[in-house]
XYZ file of C-alpha atoms in Angstrom:
743
model
C 45.115 81.493 69.422
C 46.399 83.456 72.372
C 49.765 82.544 73.777
C 48.683 82.309 77.405
C 49.451 79.845 80.153
C 46.639 77.566 79.040
C 48.093 77.466 75.522
C 51.484 76.331 76.813
C 49.956 73.700 79.061
C 47.877 72.293 76.216
C 50.891 72.364 73.921
C 52.911 70.330 76.404
C 50.053 67.937 77.044
C 49.985 67.078 73.337
C 53.526 65.722 73.818
C 52.873 64.141 77.195
C 54.324 60.803 76.117
C 57.639 62.391 75.201
C 57.600 64.500 78.374
C 57.278 61.317 80.413
C 59.623 59.086 78.409
C 62.607 61.469 78.125
C 62.984 62.146 81.902
C 62.617 58.451 82.680
C 65.312 57.547 80.157
C 67.735 60.243 81.379
C 67.120 59.447 85.057
C 67.637 55.731 84.402
C 70.845 56.437 82.503
C 72.250 58.563 85.345
C 71.162 55.973 87.882
C 73.036 53.300 85.944
C 76.188 55.372 85.382
C 76.456 56.326 89.076
C 76.039 52.793 90.403
C 79.772 52.547 91.252
C 80.133 56.079 92.630
C 82.761 56.053 95.431
C 82.071 57.251 98.963
C 83.347 60.708 99.780
C 84.619 61.762 103.230
C 84.735 65.330 104.484
C 86.779 67.047 107.196
C 87.094 70.644 108.363
C 89.680 72.920 109.967
C 88.886 76.277 111.559
C 91.535 79.007 111.688
C 91.476 82.149 113.833
C 92.937 85.059 111.870
C 92.475 88.052 114.171
C 92.316 90.349 111.138
C 89.067 92.100 112.004
C 89.184 92.355 115.794
C 92.628 91.057 116.768
C 94.939 92.911 119.160
C 97.290 95.585 117.857
C 100.104 97.690 119.281
C 99.150 100.721 117.203
C 97.435 102.528 120.072
C 96.396 105.537 118.002
C 94.814 103.398 115.294
C 91.502 102.190 116.721
C 89.382 102.661 113.564
C 88.218 99.537 111.743
C 88.821 99.750 108.025
C 86.278 97.384 106.444
C 87.836 97.679 103.007
C 91.299 96.810 104.292
C 89.815 93.951 106.326
C 88.039 92.493 103.303
C 91.213 92.843 101.253
C 93.191 91.026 103.927
C 90.662 88.179 103.950
C 90.706 87.981 100.145
C 94.496 87.752 100.225
C 94.337 85.008 102.833
C 91.721 82.976 100.952
C 93.654 83.323 97.702
C 96.863 82.285 99.467
C 95.208 79.077 100.667
C 94.306 78.135 97.075
C 97.506 79.492 95.526
C 99.485 77.160 93.273
C 102.586 77.400 95.465
C 100.608 76.397 98.563
C 98.821 73.473 96.916
C 102.037 72.266 95.262
C 103.753 72.044 98.651
C 100.725 70.284 100.131
C 100.642 67.683 97.367
C 104.374 67.037 97.554
C 104.399 66.803 101.360
C 101.436 64.419 101.294
C 103.229 62.234 98.739
C 106.433 62.327 100.835
C 104.420 61.369 103.931
C 103.008 58.331 102.161
C 106.339 57.282 100.625
C 108.128 57.538 104.000
C 105.912 54.812 105.474
C 107.464 51.416 106.190
C 104.081 49.767 105.907
C 100.429 50.689 105.611
C 99.198 53.054 108.315
C 95.439 53.502 108.073
C 95.702 56.766 110.004
C 97.677 58.194 107.090
C 96.501 56.252 104.006
C 94.178 53.333 103.393
C 95.482 49.971 102.287
C 93.870 50.162 98.837
C 95.326 53.616 98.179
C 98.772 52.585 99.411
C 98.890 49.480 97.205
C 97.730 51.457 94.173
C 100.374 54.119 94.898
C 103.209 51.613 95.172
C 102.215 50.156 91.810
C 102.576 53.442 89.922
C 105.719 54.830 91.646
C 108.932 53.912 89.761
C 111.908 52.383 91.558
C 114.159 55.435 91.178
C 111.596 57.496 93.088
C 111.204 54.818 95.784
C 114.977 54.909 96.320
C 114.763 58.630 97.185
C 112.305 57.942 100.017
C 113.820 57.882 103.506
C 111.678 55.592 105.621
C 110.544 57.262 108.813
C 111.901 60.711 107.829
C 109.215 62.724 106.027
C 111.265 65.948 105.902
C 114.276 64.319 104.273
C 112.020 62.494 101.828
C 110.315 65.795 100.960
C 113.669 67.487 100.314
C 114.781 64.663 97.998
C 111.500 64.789 96.085
C 111.731 68.591 95.839
C 115.171 68.350 94.230
C 113.938 65.730 91.759
C 110.887 67.798 90.849
C 112.999 70.895 90.193
C 115.530 68.979 88.069
C 113.376 68.839 84.901
C 109.810 68.852 83.628
C 109.587 65.206 82.610
C 110.242 63.393 85.875
C 107.587 61.357 87.665
C 107.054 63.747 90.602
C 106.596 66.812 88.374
C 103.971 64.961 86.344
C 102.346 63.592 89.508
C 101.890 67.107 90.908
C 100.880 68.831 87.677
C 98.717 66.191 85.968
C 95.476 64.691 87.302
C 96.296 62.310 90.118
C 93.252 62.338 92.440
C 95.280 62.800 95.655
C 98.451 64.754 94.776
C 97.772 66.893 91.694
C 97.255 70.614 92.114
C 94.098 70.622 90.018
C 92.363 67.891 92.008
C 93.332 69.271 95.420
C 92.129 72.775 94.541
C 88.861 71.328 93.256
C 88.211 69.597 96.583
C 89.088 72.534 98.849
C 86.332 74.804 100.120
C 87.374 78.010 101.928
C 84.942 80.480 103.458
C 84.871 83.172 106.089
C 82.251 82.669 108.793
C 79.993 85.687 108.370
C 81.928 88.800 109.497
C 83.976 87.045 112.185
C 87.717 86.357 112.458
C 87.267 82.664 111.714
C 87.936 80.915 108.409
C 86.704 77.399 107.707
C 88.703 75.139 105.376
C 86.963 71.986 104.179
C 88.381 69.128 102.144
C 86.868 65.945 100.792
C 88.410 62.691 99.590
C 87.577 59.039 99.048
C 90.116 58.150 101.768
C 89.324 59.528 105.273
C 93.003 59.412 106.307
C 94.104 61.395 103.252
C 91.248 63.823 103.894
C 92.465 64.563 107.442
C 96.188 64.660 106.656
C 95.744 66.887 103.597
C 93.974 69.438 105.777
C 96.665 69.212 108.459
C 99.445 69.767 105.914
C 97.498 72.564 104.207
C 96.929 74.372 107.520
C 100.605 74.172 108.420
C 101.831 75.250 104.962
C 99.602 78.262 104.453
C 100.134 79.557 108.030
C 103.908 79.511 107.468
C 103.594 81.089 104.030
C 101.365 83.849 105.403
C 103.833 84.580 108.202
C 106.789 84.585 105.790
C 105.083 86.974 103.398
C 103.991 89.424 106.105
C 107.274 89.350 108.046
C 109.429 89.594 104.920
C 107.474 92.627 103.775
C 107.896 94.412 107.118
C 111.569 93.360 107.377
C 112.283 94.842 103.974
C 110.750 98.156 105.043
C 112.713 98.229 108.312
C 115.974 97.390 106.532
C 115.352 100.123 104.007
C 114.808 102.781 106.672
C 117.802 101.545 108.671
C 120.038 101.883 105.632
C 118.675 105.331 104.870
C 119.077 106.376 108.511
C 122.746 105.261 108.547
C 123.414 107.272 105.404
C 121.625 110.301 106.854
C 123.619 109.999 110.099
C 126.889 110.060 108.179
C 125.755 113.088 106.208
C 124.728 114.925 109.398
C 128.048 114.169 111.125
C 129.968 115.228 108.047
C 128.106 118.567 107.955
C 128.701 119.129 111.677
C 132.404 118.286 111.339
C 132.681 120.697 108.442
C 131.191 123.491 110.581
C 133.516 122.580 113.454
C 136.567 122.743 111.202
C 135.366 126.057 109.842
C 135.047 127.522 113.371
C 138.473 126.225 114.343
C 140.085 127.619 111.224
C 138.614 131.100 111.764
C 138.700 131.081 115.605
C 134.932 131.434 115.881
C 133.305 130.627 119.202
C 129.920 132.163 118.591
C 129.750 133.909 115.267
C 126.546 135.812 115.923
C 127.597 137.058 119.392
C 131.006 137.978 118.068
C 129.631 139.954 115.149
C 127.133 141.617 117.475
C 129.950 142.578 119.856
C 132.132 143.904 117.018
C 129.257 145.990 115.656
C 128.549 147.376 119.108
C 132.221 148.178 119.659
C 132.446 149.804 116.229
C 129.432 152.005 116.969
C 130.856 152.996 120.358
C 134.243 153.584 118.753
C 132.773 155.926 116.150
C 131.033 157.983 118.829
C 134.286 158.284 120.788
C 136.176 159.104 117.619
C 133.785 161.992 116.883
C 134.144 163.315 120.413
C 137.976 163.140 120.311
C 138.031 164.644 116.836
C 135.904 167.600 117.952
C 137.950 168.043 121.117
C 141.232 167.884 119.172
C 140.336 170.526 116.645
C 138.728 172.711 119.314
C 141.989 172.613 121.264
C 143.946 173.322 118.113
C 141.799 176.359 117.336
C 142.185 177.667 120.898
C 145.978 177.186 120.702
C 146.145 179.108 117.475
C 144.153 181.927 119.046
C 146.313 181.995 122.206
C 149.571 181.823 120.273
C 148.425 184.729 118.116
C 148.115 186.751 121.278
C 151.606 185.967 122.542
C 154.613 188.016 121.573
C 157.463 186.716 119.561
C 159.929 186.342 122.404
C 157.212 184.512 124.392
C 156.666 182.126 121.565
C 160.407 181.481 121.459
C 160.443 180.734 125.150
C 157.547 178.322 124.780
C 159.556 176.594 122.073
C 162.468 175.847 124.324
C 163.958 172.363 124.342
C 162.733 171.480 127.803
C 159.137 172.403 127.083
C 159.232 170.714 123.667
C 160.701 167.594 125.244
C 158.083 167.525 127.925
C 155.373 167.971 125.283
C 156.757 165.178 123.153
C 157.108 162.874 126.115
C 153.567 163.743 127.204
C 152.359 163.034 123.665
C 154.033 159.623 123.715
C 152.533 158.812 127.089
C 149.074 159.848 125.851
C 149.611 157.672 122.743
C 150.404 154.664 124.866
C 147.430 155.338 127.132
C 145.169 155.572 124.091
C 146.598 152.367 122.640
C 145.883 150.471 125.817
C 142.478 151.986 126.577
C 141.113 151.768 123.014
C 142.292 148.221 122.324
C 139.826 145.465 121.234
C 141.660 142.674 122.928
C 139.358 139.809 123.910
C 141.916 138.048 126.115
C 141.083 138.815 129.754
C 144.746 138.476 130.873
C 145.850 141.111 128.383
C 142.934 143.339 129.425
C 144.001 143.142 133.087
C 147.654 143.905 132.205
C 146.573 146.870 130.043
C 144.516 148.257 132.922
C 147.572 148.136 135.208
C 149.741 149.797 132.543
C 147.154 152.563 132.018
C 147.225 153.398 135.748
C 151.004 153.705 135.653
C 150.949 155.751 132.477
C 148.323 158.099 133.923
C 150.603 158.742 136.910
C 153.478 159.389 134.546
C 151.318 161.752 132.458
C 150.212 163.624 135.598
C 153.861 164.074 136.588
C 154.772 165.381 133.122
C 151.855 167.794 133.238
C 153.087 169.091 136.606
C 156.655 169.467 135.264
C 155.386 171.277 132.188
C 153.348 173.631 134.365
C 156.363 174.307 136.551
C 158.565 175.053 133.556
C 156.074 177.504 132.168
C 155.676 179.179 135.533
C 159.456 179.617 135.873
C 159.811 181.134 132.413
C 157.249 183.866 132.916
C 156.363 186.207 135.690
C 153.162 187.925 136.366
C 153.516 190.420 133.487
C 150.530 191.935 131.634
C 150.226 192.151 127.912
C 149.331 195.243 125.953
C 145.690 194.373 126.110
C 145.868 194.420 129.921
C 145.493 190.670 130.129
C 147.773 188.830 132.487
C 150.185 186.690 130.534
C 149.897 184.017 133.166
C 146.227 183.469 132.227
C 147.100 183.102 128.560
C 149.927 180.710 129.348
C 147.646 178.712 131.632
C 145.044 178.406 128.903
C 147.737 177.654 126.390
C 149.128 174.944 128.634
C 145.731 173.321 129.193
C 144.837 173.344 125.527
C 148.305 172.096 124.623
C 147.823 169.164 126.934
C 144.338 168.554 125.451
C 145.656 168.950 121.915
C 148.526 166.573 122.433
C 146.227 164.059 124.154
C 143.552 164.127 121.452
C 146.236 164.044 118.772
C 147.578 160.822 120.228
C 144.045 159.440 120.528
C 143.276 160.248 116.878
C 146.416 158.452 115.764
C 145.413 155.423 117.760
C 141.788 155.620 116.575
C 142.854 155.777 112.968
C 144.774 152.558 113.465
C 141.819 151.022 115.264
C 139.482 152.061 112.414
C 141.723 150.160 110.015
C 141.559 147.165 112.355
C 137.744 147.338 112.400
C 137.688 147.478 108.598
C 139.917 144.402 108.428
C 137.608 142.592 110.903
C 134.590 143.446 108.757
C 136.387 142.188 105.649
C 137.087 138.909 107.442
C 133.670 138.394 109.082
C 131.483 139.416 106.112
C 132.214 136.341 103.898
C 132.328 134.126 106.970
C 128.632 134.872 107.606
C 127.512 133.582 104.211
C 129.622 130.443 104.590
C 128.320 129.980 108.123
C 124.724 130.245 106.862
C 125.363 127.687 104.133
C 126.947 125.245 106.589
C 124.145 125.706 109.133
C 121.513 125.214 106.387
C 123.278 122.039 105.321
C 123.247 120.803 108.918
C 119.563 121.755 109.287
C 118.564 119.821 106.162
C 120.607 116.802 107.224
C 119.105 116.984 110.706
C 115.526 117.153 109.381
C 116.171 114.229 107.078
C 117.673 112.301 109.970
C 114.698 113.013 112.241
C 112.215 112.107 109.494
C 113.961 108.816 108.794
C 114.222 108.128 112.504
C 110.474 108.665 112.851
C 109.755 106.469 109.820
C 112.019 103.755 111.176
C 110.132 103.835 114.462
C 106.811 103.506 112.609
C 108.219 100.691 110.460
C 109.379 98.779 113.542
C 105.986 99.358 115.148
C 104.336 98.085 111.982
C 106.693 95.118 111.946
C 105.728 94.146 115.455
C 102.057 94.636 114.625
C 102.315 92.493 111.476
C 104.106 89.751 113.398
C 101.336 89.892 115.966
C 98.569 89.684 113.353
C 100.272 87.108 111.135
C 100.264 84.600 113.968
C 97.297 82.534 112.727
C 95.974 79.897 115.109
C 94.345 76.584 114.285
C 91.280 76.549 116.540
C 89.707 73.330 115.246
C 92.120 70.584 114.239
C 90.917 68.524 111.238
C 89.108 65.446 112.450
C 89.293 61.919 111.084
C 85.982 61.431 109.227
C 84.160 58.180 110.019
C 80.918 58.536 108.104
C 80.975 59.443 104.392
C 79.012 62.340 103.017
C 75.455 61.573 101.882
C 75.495 60.429 98.272
C 74.312 62.849 95.626
C 73.167 60.007 93.429
C 69.456 60.577 93.973
C 69.905 64.308 93.494
C 71.664 63.633 90.190
C 68.871 61.283 89.143
C 66.226 63.876 90.012
C 68.184 66.602 88.222
C 68.526 64.368 85.170
C 64.768 63.792 85.178
C 64.082 67.517 85.502
C 66.550 68.257 82.730
C 64.711 65.739 80.555
C 61.432 67.564 81.164
C 63.007 70.964 80.601
C 64.807 69.930 77.423
C 61.700 68.330 75.917
C 59.489 71.269 76.920
C 62.010 73.750 75.576
C 62.340 71.824 72.328
C 58.564 71.611 71.913
C 58.139 75.331 72.541
C 60.952 76.245 70.163
C 59.581 73.983 67.444
C 56.110 75.435 67.987
C 57.336 78.982 67.603
C 59.521 78.058 64.647
C 56.762 75.988 63.003
C 56.181 77.260 59.462
C 52.728 75.700 59.072
C 49.600 77.826 58.848
C 47.918 76.217 61.897
C 45.695 79.159 62.931
C 43.328 81.600 61.279
C 45.536 84.518 62.278
C 48.571 83.012 60.567
C 46.449 82.194 57.499
C 45.369 85.823 57.143
C 48.935 87.059 57.667
C 50.566 84.698 55.194
C 47.885 84.320 52.504
C 46.739 87.957 52.848
C 43.056 87.005 52.564
C 40.250 87.026 55.115
C 39.287 83.770 56.805
C 35.554 83.124 56.525
C 35.377 79.738 58.277
C 37.507 77.081 59.956
C 36.954 73.321 60.140
C 38.579 71.113 62.794
C 40.483 67.913 62.323
C 38.351 65.012 63.508
C 39.681 62.180 65.706
C 36.950 59.613 66.147
C 39.033 57.623 68.661
C 38.846 60.297 71.327
C 35.948 59.667 73.681
C 36.327 62.819 75.773
C 35.569 65.265 72.952
C 32.129 65.510 71.281
C 33.369 65.675 67.680
C 29.852 65.471 66.198
C 29.042 68.690 68.000
C 32.237 70.327 66.755
C 31.664 69.139 63.198
C 28.090 70.377 63.276
C 29.175 73.777 64.625
C 31.902 74.095 62.001
C 29.477 73.212 59.175
C 26.937 75.648 60.587
C 29.596 78.397 60.486
C 30.405 77.666 56.814
C 26.739 77.308 55.775
C 25.859 80.469 57.680
C 28.313 82.432 55.554
C 26.834 80.871 52.364
C 23.269 81.670 53.390
C 24.125 85.224 54.446
C 25.772 85.775 51.090
C 22.436 84.822 49.444
C 20.682 87.681 51.226
C 23.421 90.096 50.196
C 22.921 89.243 46.523
C 20.358 91.187 44.499
C 17.118 89.314 43.752
C 17.427 88.311 40.052
C 16.052 84.771 40.200
C 19.392 83.145 39.681
C 21.044 80.842 42.226
C 24.055 81.945 44.302
C 27.166 80.442 42.708
C 30.004 79.606 45.162
C 33.366 78.478 43.819
C 35.571 76.251 45.972
C 39.211 75.951 44.829
C 42.631 75.163 46.246
C 46.245 75.682 45.230
C 47.326 72.126 46.083
C 45.729 68.693 45.925
C 44.284 67.015 48.998
C 43.164 70.226 50.718
C 39.714 68.730 51.562
C 37.453 70.623 49.134
C 35.209 67.599 48.571
C 35.055 66.953 52.326
C 33.993 70.534 52.980
C 31.490 70.481 50.134
C 29.996 67.209 51.372
C 29.248 68.573 54.833
C 28.164 71.965 53.482
C 25.725 70.440 50.961
C 24.393 68.078 53.610
C 23.642 71.038 55.872
C 21.989 73.022 53.039
C 19.844 70.056 52.117
C 18.963 69.640 55.762
C 17.752 73.219 55.661
C 15.788 72.329 52.449
C 17.867 74.504 50.161
C 18.055 73.162 46.602
C 21.742 72.705 45.873
C 23.608 71.860 42.673
C 27.043 70.348 43.171
C 29.297 70.850 40.123
C 32.433 68.773 40.651
C 35.147 66.775 38.939
C 35.378 64.294 41.850
C 33.539 61.009 41.391
C 33.267 60.508 45.146
C 29.689 59.711 46.134
C 28.502 62.053 48.852
C 25.761 59.563 49.774
C 22.969 62.140 49.513
C 19.693 60.906 48.000
C 17.450 63.888 48.242
C 15.338 65.993 45.932
C 17.265 69.056 47.186
C 20.586 67.744 45.913
C 21.823 67.276 42.378
C 25.334 66.426 41.308
C 26.839 67.517 37.987
C 30.112 65.744 37.122
C 32.631 67.163 34.653
C 36.025 66.095 33.322
C 39.179 68.091 34.003
C 40.710 69.251 30.704
C 41.954 72.356 28.980
C 38.385 72.971 27.920
C 37.865 74.524 31.349
C 39.664 77.681 30.204
C 36.858 78.377 27.694
C 33.905 77.920 30.035
C 32.238 81.257 30.754
C 28.862 80.134 32.158
C 27.853 77.565 34.700
C 25.455 75.955 32.195
C 28.367 74.866 30.023
C 29.243 72.174 32.550
C 25.981 70.402 31.630
C 26.991 69.103 28.206
C 24.220 66.494 28.155
C 21.525 69.081 29.114
C 20.329 67.097 32.101
C 19.194 70.230 33.901
C 16.335 72.103 32.335
C 16.384 75.188 34.538
C 19.363 76.220 36.668
C 17.259 78.830 38.422
C 15.530 75.964 40.153
C 18.452 75.741 42.580
C 19.073 78.064 45.491
C 22.827 77.437 45.610
C 25.376 76.138 43.144
C 28.552 74.715 44.661
C 31.317 74.705 42.044
C 34.366 72.639 42.949
C 37.430 73.043 40.704
C 40.747 71.174 40.883
C 43.970 72.615 42.306
C 45.003 75.660 40.304
C 48.764 74.857 40.365
C 48.520 71.570 38.439
C 45.167 71.873 36.665
C 43.351 74.409 34.423
C 40.518 76.496 35.816
C 37.677 78.483 34.174
C 39.099 81.963 34.071
C 36.086 83.607 32.427
C 33.615 81.852 34.678
C 35.554 82.873 37.795
C 34.831 86.501 36.976
C 31.075 85.807 37.202
C 31.183 83.967 40.512
C 29.156 85.386 43.353
C 31.573 84.139 46.014
C 34.915 82.352 45.895
C 36.373 80.227 48.672
C 40.023 79.104 48.949
C 40.196 75.799 50.823
C 43.578 75.091 52.409
C 44.882 72.760 55.087
C 46.104 74.194 58.386
C 48.869 71.608 58.840
C 51.040 72.763 55.965
C 53.171 75.739 55.068
C 52.119 78.414 52.581
C 54.856 78.184 49.976
C 56.023 80.544 47.261
C 54.302 78.287 44.684
C 50.989 78.751 46.509
C 51.507 82.475 46.664
C 52.361 82.749 42.962
C 49.415 80.548 41.922
C 46.961 82.594 43.993
C 48.392 85.824 42.635
C 47.978 84.513 39.072
C 44.406 83.438 39.869
C 43.537 86.898 41.216
C 45.058 88.590 38.170
C 43.327 86.254 35.725
C 39.900 86.721 37.290
C 37.982 89.899 37.915
C 35.493 88.354 40.287
C 35.175 88.898 44.003
C 38.223 88.452 46.230
C 38.344 84.933 47.633
C 37.994 84.170 51.338
C 39.669 81.302 53.159
C 38.115 78.162 54.574
C 40.852 76.748 56.814
C 40.509 73.010 56.987
C 41.959 70.611 59.552
C 42.715 73.142 62.304
C 43.523 71.835 65.751
C 40.505 71.308 67.939
C 41.716 73.888 70.469
C 41.625 76.538 67.756
C 37.848 76.088 67.666
C 37.687 77.862 71.029
C 38.179 81.137 69.167
C 34.789 80.449 67.517
C 32.864 78.337 70.013
C 34.364 79.259 73.403
C 34.804 76.341 75.806
C 34.731 73.072 73.884
C 32.218 70.365 74.763
C 34.535 68.040 76.598
C 34.204 65.786 79.623
C 36.235 67.359 82.402
C 36.569 66.428 86.039
C 36.115 68.974 88.796
C 39.868 69.186 89.358
C 40.528 69.750 85.669
C 37.878 72.477 85.492
C 39.403 74.116 88.579
C 42.960 73.919 87.178
C 41.765 75.473 83.922
C 40.245 78.399 85.803
C 43.461 78.843 87.759
C 45.757 78.920 84.733
C 43.343 81.347 83.015
C 43.102 83.480 86.188
C 39.308 83.157 86.154
C 38.765 82.623 89.856
C 35.335 84.226 90.113
C 33.772 83.162 86.792
C 30.145 81.988 87.086
C 27.938 80.066 84.653
C 24.925 82.286 85.360
C 24.028 85.678 86.815
C 22.648 84.155 89.990
């Protein structure tokens, strides 16, 4: 049998009574249990969040981050259903009810209020401040936090339908409206006043919590950057003060300009020093040459006290001039005073030079030396070079002192540069850190303002007071119960069908018995008027008899009848029933048939073509080797008179069977019922039978198969069907264009 849609439909139709009864029972049970189902009221609040498209003060941030937006909405929805939020809502609702002086149907119904007053202990009632909900809430909050066994803690954390966290969360529905900035919060309750007030309290609580969380986060960031900025400011001022003290200590106005000026002065000084040095030694060489040309008495005259005094005085004046002109004084007042002194000293030097010239002129006349050179020319040259020599000598003395001063300045300024660099680097790092923190603080404050702007949620739709209850789900529950009954029964039937260990079909028989099926015979229900069972029975008998007759033609012509053995492994398999119908068909076809059986059942056949030979079941069966041995009274003169011999033996598990005779059988048929399982005992008995006999391998006649299984042999069964049923069958078999004829 194919497991198609038609198979499943037929399988379910066989259990139609159960498929109808189970849903009716379940639906009736649900209908009865929900008879006292309370009315449920529903209210809704709509909140504008502004998360997706709200205003912002971050002007450079115009991009919409969908991931961040979805995260923000997830956080908001989770905050609404958070334990902290719902706990505050439940406690505030309880405080609101306990603060009433009398029943107020806008806050709580009379039935709910009376039931509440009955369960609240006196010590809790004493904490309620009539008319002051906030004070009552604070008192209840203190009591709840005192321990875990007080009434309020248990009221909030257990399963009270109006105040417990579990029940409130179960009745809240939160959803974002498509991709908009709106969030709908729905709540349902048996009391319309509690429904409205719970939503009002919930809206107020979660808006405040959201604002507190957002603002506290941004405040913490701003405070952090402010603290870091104060620390950085102190570090920057400390570094700047350290540099200021350093400059004061070492008299530094502008280190880099000062060092540049000193280097420039040093370079200029060195050039001047080289010039003076060359001029000094040139004058010295000329003096040595001129003095070598003078006579001894002339040299003595030039060494007189007056001339030496004038020379020394001139040398001192030149030294002072050099000291004042080559100084590195930076004070402008001193520079001006030095300039005035240099003018006076130059006048004094000019006077000394004139006196020295006059003294030399008085000492010598216009005599000529032995080389015909006028002595006055030599003395003039000597005088000029003496003045130059004495001047450059004084300058060199001063320059040597100045060189030492430059060296001392370099020794002072060289380490100051490294220290200056370190201090400036320290200031630069502190300044960068300060600017970075200042920028971060500005961003944090901007973010703080933006968060405060966005965290300002607005209640667009205030929860309304519900008047009409929600439509009851009672009928839906009844329908669902009925459907579940159908589904459970259908599922159970299908599972049991697939797990059924019975043989049932020819395919299973071949798989489990490991023999070929030669014929099948249906189970007959005479009570059914829709099925033509006579037709089915006739067709099944024709199939069995056809196999018997065909086997006759396969056998070699030796004048002996075809012997067919029918056996079974268990009792009650229907061998006699099969033999009765088979022999009736053979007699109808005028075949002479001998029925050898142990069953005394009268087949009711009175015909010259039929003869019955009855034997007794005993151990003597083991010794029988020929079919003639069953006729102990010799009632049959010639066995070749018969066309077919039908040998029926008892079940091979409990009774003996003719082993030797089985080896001579022309054909052997195993009759077994389809509505039983093929057990290990059956398998072992059949295996022993096959080993004990050397005859042909048996084939199976499957008895009592379901009528629908006959379709594998006969096609569509002869059954009265309406047009609708025939059409439905075509539909489930997907045979939409099937015709009964070619035309």
